[in-house]
Amino acid sequence: MLPPLMTLNDYNIECFGDFSDFSSKIRHIRELDLTDNLLSDWSEVVDILTSFKSLTFLNLSNNLLNEPLDNAKSQVEEKLDNANLAMEKLVLNGNNVNWSTVVDLVKKTPKLQELHLSTNNLEDPGDASLEHENLRYLYLSCNPINDFSSVSMNLISNCKSLEFLSLAECPVDRLPEVDDLPSLPTQLRSLNVSTTKIKSWDEVEKLRKFRGLNELRIQGCPFLDEYTAHEKRMMLIARLPNVKAMNGGSPITTVEREDAERAFIRHFLDTPEDKRPARFNELIAVHGLLDPLVNIDLTPEESVKVSIYHGDECREESISVRQSVKQFKQKLQEYFNIAPINMRLWYYDQEMTKIAGPEEMKFANKELYTYNVINGDYFVVDEKAQLRVLTGSPRANSMVFGSLSPTGNTSGNTRIRRKSSESSFPQNPRTRRKSSGRTSPGRTSPSPFQSGGKSGPFTPSSPSAKTPVVRNLFGNSNVRNPVDQHYGEFFHSKVFPDANIS
């Protein structure tokens, strides 16, 4: 069984033939889409309309239906007259149909509610008059229609139920005065005039007199180019009190309308009275004459004047806050001849330094403006301490950290870091023993204290009398530890050789 919704797009269909053999199989189909085919004869379309009894939606976009409906074939109109069509939505976009065909089709489809005629090269209706009691949506976009008044009088006025009209991308440059229209339908609530040639606010304000209009789409018109998206919406809301939804956005709230009207008043405060729109005085009567708002610019400054200290030197410089810390250090290198890799930089905020102290600027890619640098702040530049190796001492391989003493004396106040391999305490002289005490057959584990069965200076007389061999903290590893009895005096004399200990 065929589905109730059928889509046959781009199948190069030229004709359907006779439906009499399977009319019972297509009776239930409600929607049929025949976009991008090769239908050119209206008789084929009439056969479709009369054969699909339940059809309510038919899309014939981008076919070749550019001939008049009858074209000297009276049987087409006869079939339409005898058929009780259920058609509610008809799409004829991109077919180059003319107004006479449109008028005839609309007359033969009494239940029609939605008609799409976009991109059909339709000009002003002229004498063609479209009359329909149930038509609610009419799309005329992308047609060379210039005269909105002709559309209003010949199309809109005779469709009493019309709710929506689209003239988007039509070269309409003027809107009619409502007083000039004999009977504009009060049901017309939505209008699309986007990308038209409307070029003044005076034309837009004519829409205030469209009594039922509450939804408007107007974008891409020349007179709106000078405004931002927010300003466009505010100006349109303030000028059109009857519109409740704008450009497909959310409904206009009471707060948004009041804000727009007050912004409208302030916008024209400096405009000469003879050039102010009439709407200005209407809003003054509602909100009063408002004072202009204070313009506060919160954009961060591009450059600030700061102080830079290094040792006893101080420089007053104007720096860019849009540069990174890395770029700033490169600039400071020119001032103080310190490589960025050896430089430490602190930022002193005039207020926060009193609470939290200075902040070291460690992140090379962070820009200065993120520190909130302002005029009067200052920076302190310091050079990282160099590592120096002491020579001629028992610990020649040790490293001295920190800057040298200004007097050149490095022996009295310099702290020496011991290598990690050297310990201040003797190592445990005990050797590791196996848990089982047994050895493999035919093998004996050599003892570290055996030397060919001869006794020597390091051969203990018994296991309990082992003499521990330890590594001296400052001398030979074969000498007994001299720190055992007077550790404090010994350590002090080695670290501070110039000090006298009593």
Coordinates of C-alpha atoms in Angstrom, one line a residue:
M1 CA 0.0 0.0 0.0
L2 CA 1.3 3.5 -0.9
P3 CA 2.1 5.9 1.9
P4 CA -0.2 8.9 2.5
L5 CA 2.8 11.2 1.9
M6 CA 4.6 10.7 -1.4
T7 CA 7.8 12.5 -2.6
L8 CA 8.9 12.1 -6.2
N9 CA 11.5 14.8 -6.6
D10 CA 13.7 15.1 -9.6
Y11 CA 12.5 12.0 -11.5
N12 CA 12.1 13.7 -14.9
I13 CA 8.4 13.0 -14.9
E14 CA 6.7 14.4 -17.9
C15 CA 3.3 12.8 -17.6
F16 CA 1.4 10.4 -15.3
G17 CA -0.9 8.7 -17.7
D18 CA -4.2 7.2 -16.8
F19 CA -5.0 6.7 -13.1
S20 CA -8.3 4.8 -13.7
D21 CA -6.7 1.3 -13.1
F22 CA -5.4 2.1 -9.6
S23 CA -7.6 5.0 -8.5
S24 CA -8.6 3.0 -5.4
K25 CA -4.9 2.6 -4.4
I26 CA -4.2 6.3 -4.4
R27 CA -7.4 7.6 -2.9
H28 CA -5.9 7.9 0.6
I29 CA -2.8 10.0 -0.4
R30 CA -2.9 13.4 1.2
E31 CA 0.4 15.0 0.2
L32 CA 2.3 14.8 -3.1
D33 CA 5.6 16.5 -3.8
L34 CA 6.6 16.6 -7.5
T35 CA 9.4 19.2 -7.3
D36 CA 12.1 19.4 -10.0
N37 CA 10.3 17.4 -12.7
L38 CA 9.3 18.1 -16.3
L39 CA 5.6 18.6 -16.1
S40 CA 4.5 21.2 -18.7
D41 CA 0.9 20.4 -19.5
W42 CA -1.8 21.6 -17.2
S43 CA -4.0 18.7 -18.2
E44 CA -1.6 16.4 -16.4
V45 CA -1.9 18.6 -13.3
V46 CA -5.7 18.5 -13.5
D47 CA -5.7 14.7 -13.8
I48 CA -3.6 14.6 -10.6
L49 CA -6.0 16.9 -8.8
T50 CA -9.1 14.9 -9.9
S51 CA -7.6 11.4 -9.4
F52 CA -6.1 11.9 -5.9
K53 CA -9.4 12.5 -4.1
S54 CA -7.9 13.2 -0.7
L55 CA -5.0 15.4 -1.8
T56 CA -4.6 18.5 0.3
F57 CA -1.0 19.4 -0.5
L58 CA 0.6 19.5 -3.9
N59 CA 4.1 20.9 -4.6
L60 CA 4.8 21.6 -8.3
S61 CA 7.9 23.8 -7.8
N62 CA 10.4 24.0 -10.6
N63 CA 8.5 22.4 -13.4
L64 CA 7.7 23.8 -16.8
L65 CA 4.1 25.0 -16.3
N66 CA 4.5 28.3 -18.1
E67 CA 1.5 28.0 -20.5
P68 CA -2.1 29.3 -19.8
L69 CA -4.3 27.0 -17.8
D70 CA -6.8 26.3 -20.6
N71 CA -4.7 26.8 -23.7
A72 CA -7.7 26.3 -26.0
K73 CA -8.6 23.1 -24.2
S74 CA -12.0 23.6 -22.6
Q75 CA -11.9 20.1 -21.1
V76 CA -9.4 21.3 -18.4
E77 CA -11.8 23.8 -16.9
E78 CA -14.7 21.4 -17.3
K79 CA -12.8 18.8 -15.2
L80 CA -12.0 21.3 -12.6
D81 CA -15.6 22.5 -12.4
N82 CA -16.9 19.0 -11.9
A83 CA -14.3 18.0 -9.3
N84 CA -14.8 18.6 -5.6
L85 CA -11.1 19.4 -4.8
A86 CA -9.9 19.1 -1.3
M87 CA -6.7 21.1 -2.1
E88 CA -5.6 23.4 0.8
K89 CA -1.9 24.1 0.0
L90 CA -0.6 24.6 -3.5
V91 CA 3.0 25.4 -4.3
L92 CA 3.9 26.7 -7.8
N93 CA 7.3 28.3 -7.2
G94 CA 9.6 28.6 -10.1
N95 CA 7.2 27.9 -13.0
N96 CA 6.7 31.3 -14.7
V97 CA 3.0 31.1 -14.4
N98 CA 1.0 34.2 -15.2
W99 CA -1.7 36.0 -13.3
S100 CA -4.6 34.7 -15.4
T101 CA -3.6 31.1 -14.6
V102 CA -3.3 31.9 -11.0
V103 CA -6.8 33.5 -10.9
D104 CA -8.4 30.6 -12.7
L105 CA -6.7 28.0 -10.4
V106 CA -7.8 29.9 -7.2
K107 CA -11.4 30.0 -8.4
K108 CA -11.4 26.2 -9.0
T109 CA -10.0 25.4 -5.5
P110 CA -12.5 26.8 -3.0
K111 CA -10.8 25.2 0.0
L112 CA -7.4 26.6 -0.8
Q113 CA -5.7 28.2 2.3
E114 CA -2.1 28.6 1.3
L115 CA -0.7 29.6 -2.1
H116 CA 3.0 29.9 -3.0
L117 CA 3.9 31.9 -6.2
S118 CA 7.5 32.9 -5.5
T119 CA 10.0 33.2 -8.4
N120 CA 7.4 33.2 -11.2
N121 CA 8.4 36.4 -12.9
L122 CA 5.0 37.9 -11.9
E123 CA 4.7 41.7 -12.3
D124 CA 2.2 44.1 -10.9
P125 CA -1.3 42.4 -11.0
G126 CA -2.8 45.2 -13.1
D127 CA -6.4 44.3 -13.9
A128 CA -6.1 40.7 -12.5
S129 CA -8.2 40.4 -9.5
L130 CA -7.7 37.6 -7.0
E131 CA -10.9 36.7 -5.0
H132 CA -11.1 34.0 -2.4
E133 CA -12.9 33.6 0.9
N134 CA -10.6 31.0 2.6
L135 CA -7.1 32.0 1.4
R136 CA -5.0 32.8 4.4
Y137 CA -1.3 32.7 3.3
L138 CA 0.0 34.3 0.1
Y139 CA 3.7 34.1 -0.9
L140 CA 4.8 36.5 -3.7
S141 CA 8.6 36.6 -2.9
C142 CA 11.2 37.1 -5.6
N143 CA 8.9 38.5 -8.2
P144 CA 9.4 41.9 -10.1
I145 CA 6.4 43.5 -8.3
N146 CA 7.0 47.3 -7.8
D147 CA 3.6 48.6 -6.8
F148 CA 2.3 47.6 -3.4
S149 CA -0.8 49.6 -3.9
S150 CA -1.7 47.4 -6.9
V151 CA -1.2 44.3 -4.9
S152 CA -3.3 45.7 -2.1
M153 CA -6.2 46.7 -4.2
N154 CA -6.3 43.7 -6.6
L155 CA -5.2 40.9 -4.3
I156 CA -5.4 41.7 -0.6
S157 CA -8.6 43.6 -0.6
N158 CA -10.6 40.8 -2.1
C159 CA -9.2 38.0 0.2
K160 CA -11.0 38.8 3.4
S161 CA -9.4 35.9 5.3
L162 CA -5.8 36.7 4.3
E163 CA -3.5 36.7 7.4
F164 CA 0.0 36.6 5.9
L165 CA 1.6 38.3 2.8
S166 CA 5.2 38.0 1.7
L167 CA 6.8 40.4 -0.7
A168 CA 10.4 39.6 0.3
E169 CA 13.0 40.4 -2.4
C170 CA 10.5 42.3 -4.5
P171 CA 11.6 45.8 -5.7
V172 CA 8.8 47.5 -3.8
D173 CA 10.0 51.0 -2.7
R174 CA 6.8 52.5 -1.4
L175 CA 3.9 51.4 0.8
P176 CA 0.4 52.7 0.3
E177 CA -1.5 55.0 2.6
V178 CA -4.2 53.1 4.3
D179 CA -6.7 55.9 3.5
D180 CA -6.1 55.2 -0.2
L181 CA -7.1 51.5 0.2
P182 CA -10.8 50.9 -0.1
S183 CA -11.0 47.9 2.2
L184 CA -7.8 46.5 3.7
P185 CA -8.5 43.2 5.5
T186 CA -8.3 43.5 9.2
Q187 CA -7.1 39.9 9.4
L188 CA -3.8 40.7 7.8
R189 CA -1.6 40.2 10.9
S190 CA 1.8 39.3 9.3
L191 CA 3.8 41.0 6.6
N192 CA 7.2 40.3 5.1
V193 CA 8.9 43.1 3.2
S194 CA 12.6 42.1 3.8
T195 CA 15.2 42.9 1.1
T196 CA 12.9 45.3 -0.6
K197 CA 13.8 48.8 -1.8
I198 CA 11.9 50.7 1.0
K199 CA 14.3 53.6 1.7
S200 CA 12.8 55.8 4.4
W201 CA 11.2 55.6 7.9
D202 CA 8.2 57.5 6.6
E203 CA 7.2 54.4 4.6
V204 CA 7.6 52.2 7.6
E205 CA 5.4 54.4 9.8
K206 CA 2.6 53.8 7.3
L207 CA 2.3 50.3 8.7
R208 CA 1.0 51.8 11.9
K209 CA -2.4 52.1 10.2
F210 CA -2.6 48.5 9.2
R211 CA -5.1 47.7 11.9
G212 CA -4.5 44.0 12.4
L213 CA -0.8 43.9 11.8
N214 CA 1.2 42.6 14.7
E215 CA 4.1 40.7 13.1
L216 CA 6.6 42.3 10.8
R217 CA 9.7 41.1 9.0
I218 CA 11.8 43.9 7.5
Q219 CA 15.5 43.3 7.0
G220 CA 18.1 44.2 4.3
C221 CA 16.4 47.4 3.3
P222 CA 18.7 50.4 2.4
F223 CA 17.6 52.8 5.2
L224 CA 18.6 50.2 7.9
D225 CA 22.2 49.8 6.8
E226 CA 23.5 52.5 9.1
Y227 CA 22.2 50.9 12.3
T228 CA 23.4 47.9 14.3
A229 CA 21.2 44.9 14.8
H230 CA 20.2 46.1 18.2
E231 CA 19.5 49.6 17.1
K232 CA 17.4 48.4 14.2
R233 CA 15.2 46.5 16.5
M234 CA 14.9 49.3 19.0
M235 CA 14.0 51.9 16.3
L236 CA 11.4 49.6 14.7
I237 CA 9.7 48.8 18.1
A238 CA 9.6 52.4 19.1
R239 CA 8.0 53.5 15.8
L240 CA 5.5 50.7 15.4
P241 CA 3.4 50.3 18.6
N242 CA 1.0 47.9 16.9
V243 CA 3.7 45.3 16.1
K244 CA 4.1 42.6 18.8
A245 CA 6.8 40.4 17.1
M246 CA 9.7 41.6 14.9
N247 CA 11.8 39.6 12.4
G248 CA 10.9 36.2 13.7
G249 CA 12.3 37.0 17.2
S250 CA 10.7 36.5 20.5
P251 CA 7.5 38.5 21.3
I252 CA 8.2 42.1 22.3
T253 CA 7.8 42.5 26.1
T254 CA 6.5 45.6 27.9
V255 CA 9.9 46.3 29.3
E256 CA 11.6 46.0 25.9
R257 CA 9.1 48.3 24.4
E258 CA 9.5 50.9 27.1
D259 CA 13.3 50.7 26.8
A260 CA 13.0 51.1 23.0
E261 CA 10.8 54.2 23.3
R262 CA 13.0 55.9 25.9
A263 CA 16.1 55.2 23.7
F264 CA 14.2 56.6 20.8
I265 CA 13.6 59.9 22.7
R266 CA 17.2 60.2 23.6
H267 CA 18.3 59.4 20.0
F268 CA 16.5 62.5 18.7
L269 CA 17.3 64.9 21.6
D270 CA 20.0 66.7 19.6
T271 CA 18.0 66.7 16.4
P272 CA 16.4 70.0 15.4
E273 CA 12.7 70.1 16.1
D274 CA 11.6 70.5 12.5
K275 CA 13.5 67.3 11.6
R276 CA 12.2 65.1 14.5
P277 CA 9.7 62.4 13.5
A278 CA 6.1 62.8 14.7
R279 CA 6.5 59.8 16.9
F280 CA 8.9 61.8 19.0
N281 CA 6.3 64.1 20.4
E282 CA 3.9 61.2 21.0
L283 CA 6.5 59.4 23.2
I284 CA 7.4 62.7 25.0
A285 CA 3.8 62.8 26.1
V286 CA 4.1 59.3 27.6
H287 CA 7.7 59.3 29.1
G288 CA 8.5 63.0 29.3
L289 CA 11.6 64.8 28.0
L290 CA 14.4 62.6 29.2
D291 CA 18.0 63.5 30.0
P292 CA 20.7 62.0 27.9
L293 CA 22.5 59.0 29.3
V294 CA 26.1 59.4 30.4
N295 CA 28.5 57.7 28.0
I296 CA 30.9 55.6 30.0
D297 CA 33.7 54.0 28.0
L298 CA 35.0 50.9 29.8
T299 CA 37.5 50.0 27.0
P300 CA 40.9 49.4 28.6
E301 CA 43.6 52.0 27.8
E302 CA 46.0 51.1 25.1
S303 CA 49.0 52.6 26.9
V304 CA 49.8 53.7 30.5
K305 CA 52.6 55.6 32.2
V306 CA 54.4 53.6 34.8
S307 CA 57.7 53.5 36.7
I308 CA 60.3 50.8 36.3
Y309 CA 62.9 50.2 39.0
H310 CA 66.1 48.2 38.8
G311 CA 68.6 48.6 41.7
D312 CA 69.1 52.3 42.2
E313 CA 67.8 53.2 38.7
C314 CA 64.3 54.3 38.0
R315 CA 62.7 55.0 34.6
E316 CA 59.4 56.6 33.7
E317 CA 58.0 55.0 30.6
S318 CA 54.8 54.8 28.7
I319 CA 54.1 51.2 27.8
S320 CA 51.4 49.4 25.8
V321 CA 49.1 47.1 27.8
R322 CA 48.4 45.1 24.7
Q323 CA 51.8 43.5 24.8
S324 CA 52.6 40.2 26.4
V325 CA 55.0 39.7 29.4
K326 CA 57.5 38.2 27.0
Q327 CA 57.4 41.3 24.8
F328 CA 57.7 43.5 27.8
K329 CA 60.8 41.7 29.1
Q330 CA 62.4 42.0 25.7
K331 CA 61.8 45.8 26.0
L332 CA 63.3 45.9 29.5
Q333 CA 66.3 44.1 28.2
E334 CA 67.1 47.2 26.1
Y335 CA 66.8 49.4 29.2
F336 CA 68.8 47.3 31.7
N337 CA 70.8 44.8 29.6
I338 CA 69.4 41.8 31.4
A339 CA 68.4 38.8 29.3
P340 CA 64.7 37.8 29.7
I341 CA 65.8 34.3 30.8
N342 CA 67.8 35.8 33.7
M343 CA 65.1 38.4 34.6
R344 CA 62.6 38.4 37.4
L345 CA 59.8 40.9 37.1
W346 CA 57.3 42.1 39.8
Y347 CA 54.2 44.2 39.3
Y348 CA 53.2 46.6 42.1
D349 CA 49.6 47.6 42.0
Q350 CA 49.0 50.8 43.9
E351 CA 46.2 49.4 46.0
M352 CA 46.5 45.6 46.0
T353 CA 50.2 45.7 46.9
K354 CA 49.2 47.0 50.3
I355 CA 47.1 43.9 50.9
A356 CA 48.7 41.1 49.0
G357 CA 52.2 42.4 48.1
P358 CA 53.7 42.4 44.6
E359 CA 52.9 39.9 41.9
E360 CA 55.6 38.1 40.0
M361 CA 54.9 38.1 36.3
K362 CA 55.8 34.5 35.4
F363 CA 53.5 33.8 32.4
A364 CA 55.2 34.8 29.2
N365 CA 52.1 34.8 27.0
K366 CA 49.8 36.7 29.4
E367 CA 49.1 40.3 28.3
L368 CA 49.7 43.2 30.5
Y369 CA 46.1 44.5 30.4
T370 CA 45.0 41.3 32.3
Y371 CA 46.9 42.6 35.3
N372 CA 44.8 45.8 35.3
V373 CA 47.8 48.0 34.9
I374 CA 46.9 51.7 35.2
N375 CA 48.8 55.0 35.3
G376 CA 51.0 55.3 38.3
D377 CA 51.7 51.6 38.9
Y378 CA 55.3 50.4 38.9
F379 CA 57.5 47.4 38.1
V380 CA 60.6 46.1 39.8
V381 CA 63.2 44.3 37.7
D382 CA 65.7 41.9 39.3
E383 CA 68.4 39.6 38.0
K384 CA 68.3 36.0 38.9
A385 CA 71.1 34.8 41.2
Q386 CA 74.0 33.1 39.4
L387 CA 75.4 29.7 40.4
R388 CA 79.2 29.7 41.3
V389 CA 81.5 26.8 42.0
L390 CA 83.9 27.1 44.9
T391 CA 87.4 26.0 44.2
G392 CA 90.3 25.1 46.6
S393 CA 88.1 23.7 49.3
P394 CA 87.5 20.1 50.5
R395 CA 84.1 20.3 48.7
A396 CA 85.3 21.5 45.3
N397 CA 82.4 20.0 43.5
S398 CA 79.8 21.8 45.7
M399 CA 77.6 24.6 44.3
V400 CA 77.1 27.9 46.0
F401 CA 73.7 29.4 45.7
G402 CA 72.9 33.1 45.9
S403 CA 74.7 36.3 45.0
L404 CA 78.2 36.9 46.4
S405 CA 78.7 39.1 49.4
P406 CA 79.2 42.8 48.5
T407 CA 82.6 42.6 50.4
G408 CA 83.8 39.6 48.5
N409 CA 83.9 37.4 51.6
T410 CA 82.2 34.1 50.7
S411 CA 83.5 32.0 53.6
G412 CA 81.7 33.5 56.5
N413 CA 78.1 33.8 55.4
T414 CA 77.8 31.5 52.4
R415 CA 75.6 28.4 52.8
I416 CA 77.0 25.3 51.1
R417 CA 74.6 22.6 49.8
R418 CA 75.9 19.1 50.3
K419 CA 75.6 16.7 47.5
S420 CA 72.7 14.2 47.8
S421 CA 75.2 11.3 47.9
E422 CA 76.8 12.7 51.0
S423 CA 75.1 12.1 54.3
S424 CA 75.7 13.8 57.6
F425 CA 75.2 10.5 59.4
P426 CA 77.3 7.4 59.0
Q427 CA 75.8 4.6 56.9
N428 CA 74.6 1.4 58.5
P429 CA 77.7 -0.9 58.4
R430 CA 75.6 -4.1 58.7
T431 CA 75.7 -6.4 55.7
R432 CA 72.6 -8.1 54.3
R433 CA 72.3 -11.7 55.3
K434 CA 70.3 -14.5 53.6
S435 CA 67.3 -15.7 55.4
S436 CA 67.9 -19.4 55.1
G437 CA 71.7 -19.4 55.8
R438 CA 72.1 -22.2 53.2
T439 CA 74.1 -22.0 50.0
S440 CA 73.9 -24.0 46.9
P441 CA 75.9 -27.3 46.8
G442 CA 79.5 -26.8 45.7
R443 CA 79.4 -23.0 46.2
T444 CA 80.2 -20.8 49.0
S445 CA 79.4 -17.1 49.2
P446 CA 82.5 -15.1 49.5
S447 CA 82.7 -13.0 52.7
P448 CA 83.6 -9.4 52.4
F449 CA 85.9 -9.9 55.3
Q450 CA 87.8 -12.9 53.9
S451 CA 91.1 -12.4 52.1
G452 CA 92.8 -15.7 51.4
G453 CA 92.5 -16.9 55.0
K454 CA 94.9 -14.2 56.2
S455 CA 94.0 -11.6 58.8
G456 CA 94.5 -8.0 58.0
P457 CA 93.6 -4.6 59.4
F458 CA 90.0 -4.9 58.3
T459 CA 89.5 -8.6 59.2
P460 CA 87.5 -8.9 62.4
S461 CA 88.3 -11.6 64.9
S462 CA 84.7 -12.6 65.2
P463 CA 81.4 -11.7 63.6
S464 CA 80.4 -9.7 66.7
A465 CA 83.6 -7.7 66.6
K466 CA 83.2 -6.3 63.1
T467 CA 84.5 -2.8 62.8
P468 CA 82.2 -0.6 60.7
V469 CA 83.7 1.2 57.8
V470 CA 81.9 4.4 57.1
R471 CA 82.3 7.3 54.8
N472 CA 83.7 10.4 56.5
L473 CA 81.6 13.5 55.8
F474 CA 84.5 15.6 54.8
G475 CA 87.5 13.2 54.3
N476 CA 88.7 9.8 53.4
S477 CA 86.2 6.9 53.7
N478 CA 88.9 4.6 55.3
V479 CA 89.2 6.8 58.4
R480 CA 87.1 6.2 61.5
N481 CA 84.4 8.8 61.8
P482 CA 85.7 11.8 63.7
V483 CA 82.3 13.2 64.4
D484 CA 81.3 10.6 67.0
Q485 CA 82.2 12.4 70.1
H486 CA 82.2 16.1 69.2
Y487 CA 79.8 16.4 66.3
G488 CA 78.7 19.9 66.8
E489 CA 82.2 21.4 67.1
F490 CA 83.4 19.4 64.2
F491 CA 80.6 20.4 61.9
H492 CA 80.8 24.1 62.8
S493 CA 84.6 24.1 62.2
K494 CA 84.2 22.6 58.7
V495 CA 81.4 24.9 57.5
F496 CA 82.7 28.0 59.1
P497 CA 86.5 27.5 59.2
D498 CA 87.2 31.2 60.2
A499 CA 85.1 30.9 63.4
N500 CA 86.7 30.2 66.7
I501 CA 85.1 27.7 68.9
S502 CA 86.0 27.7 72.6

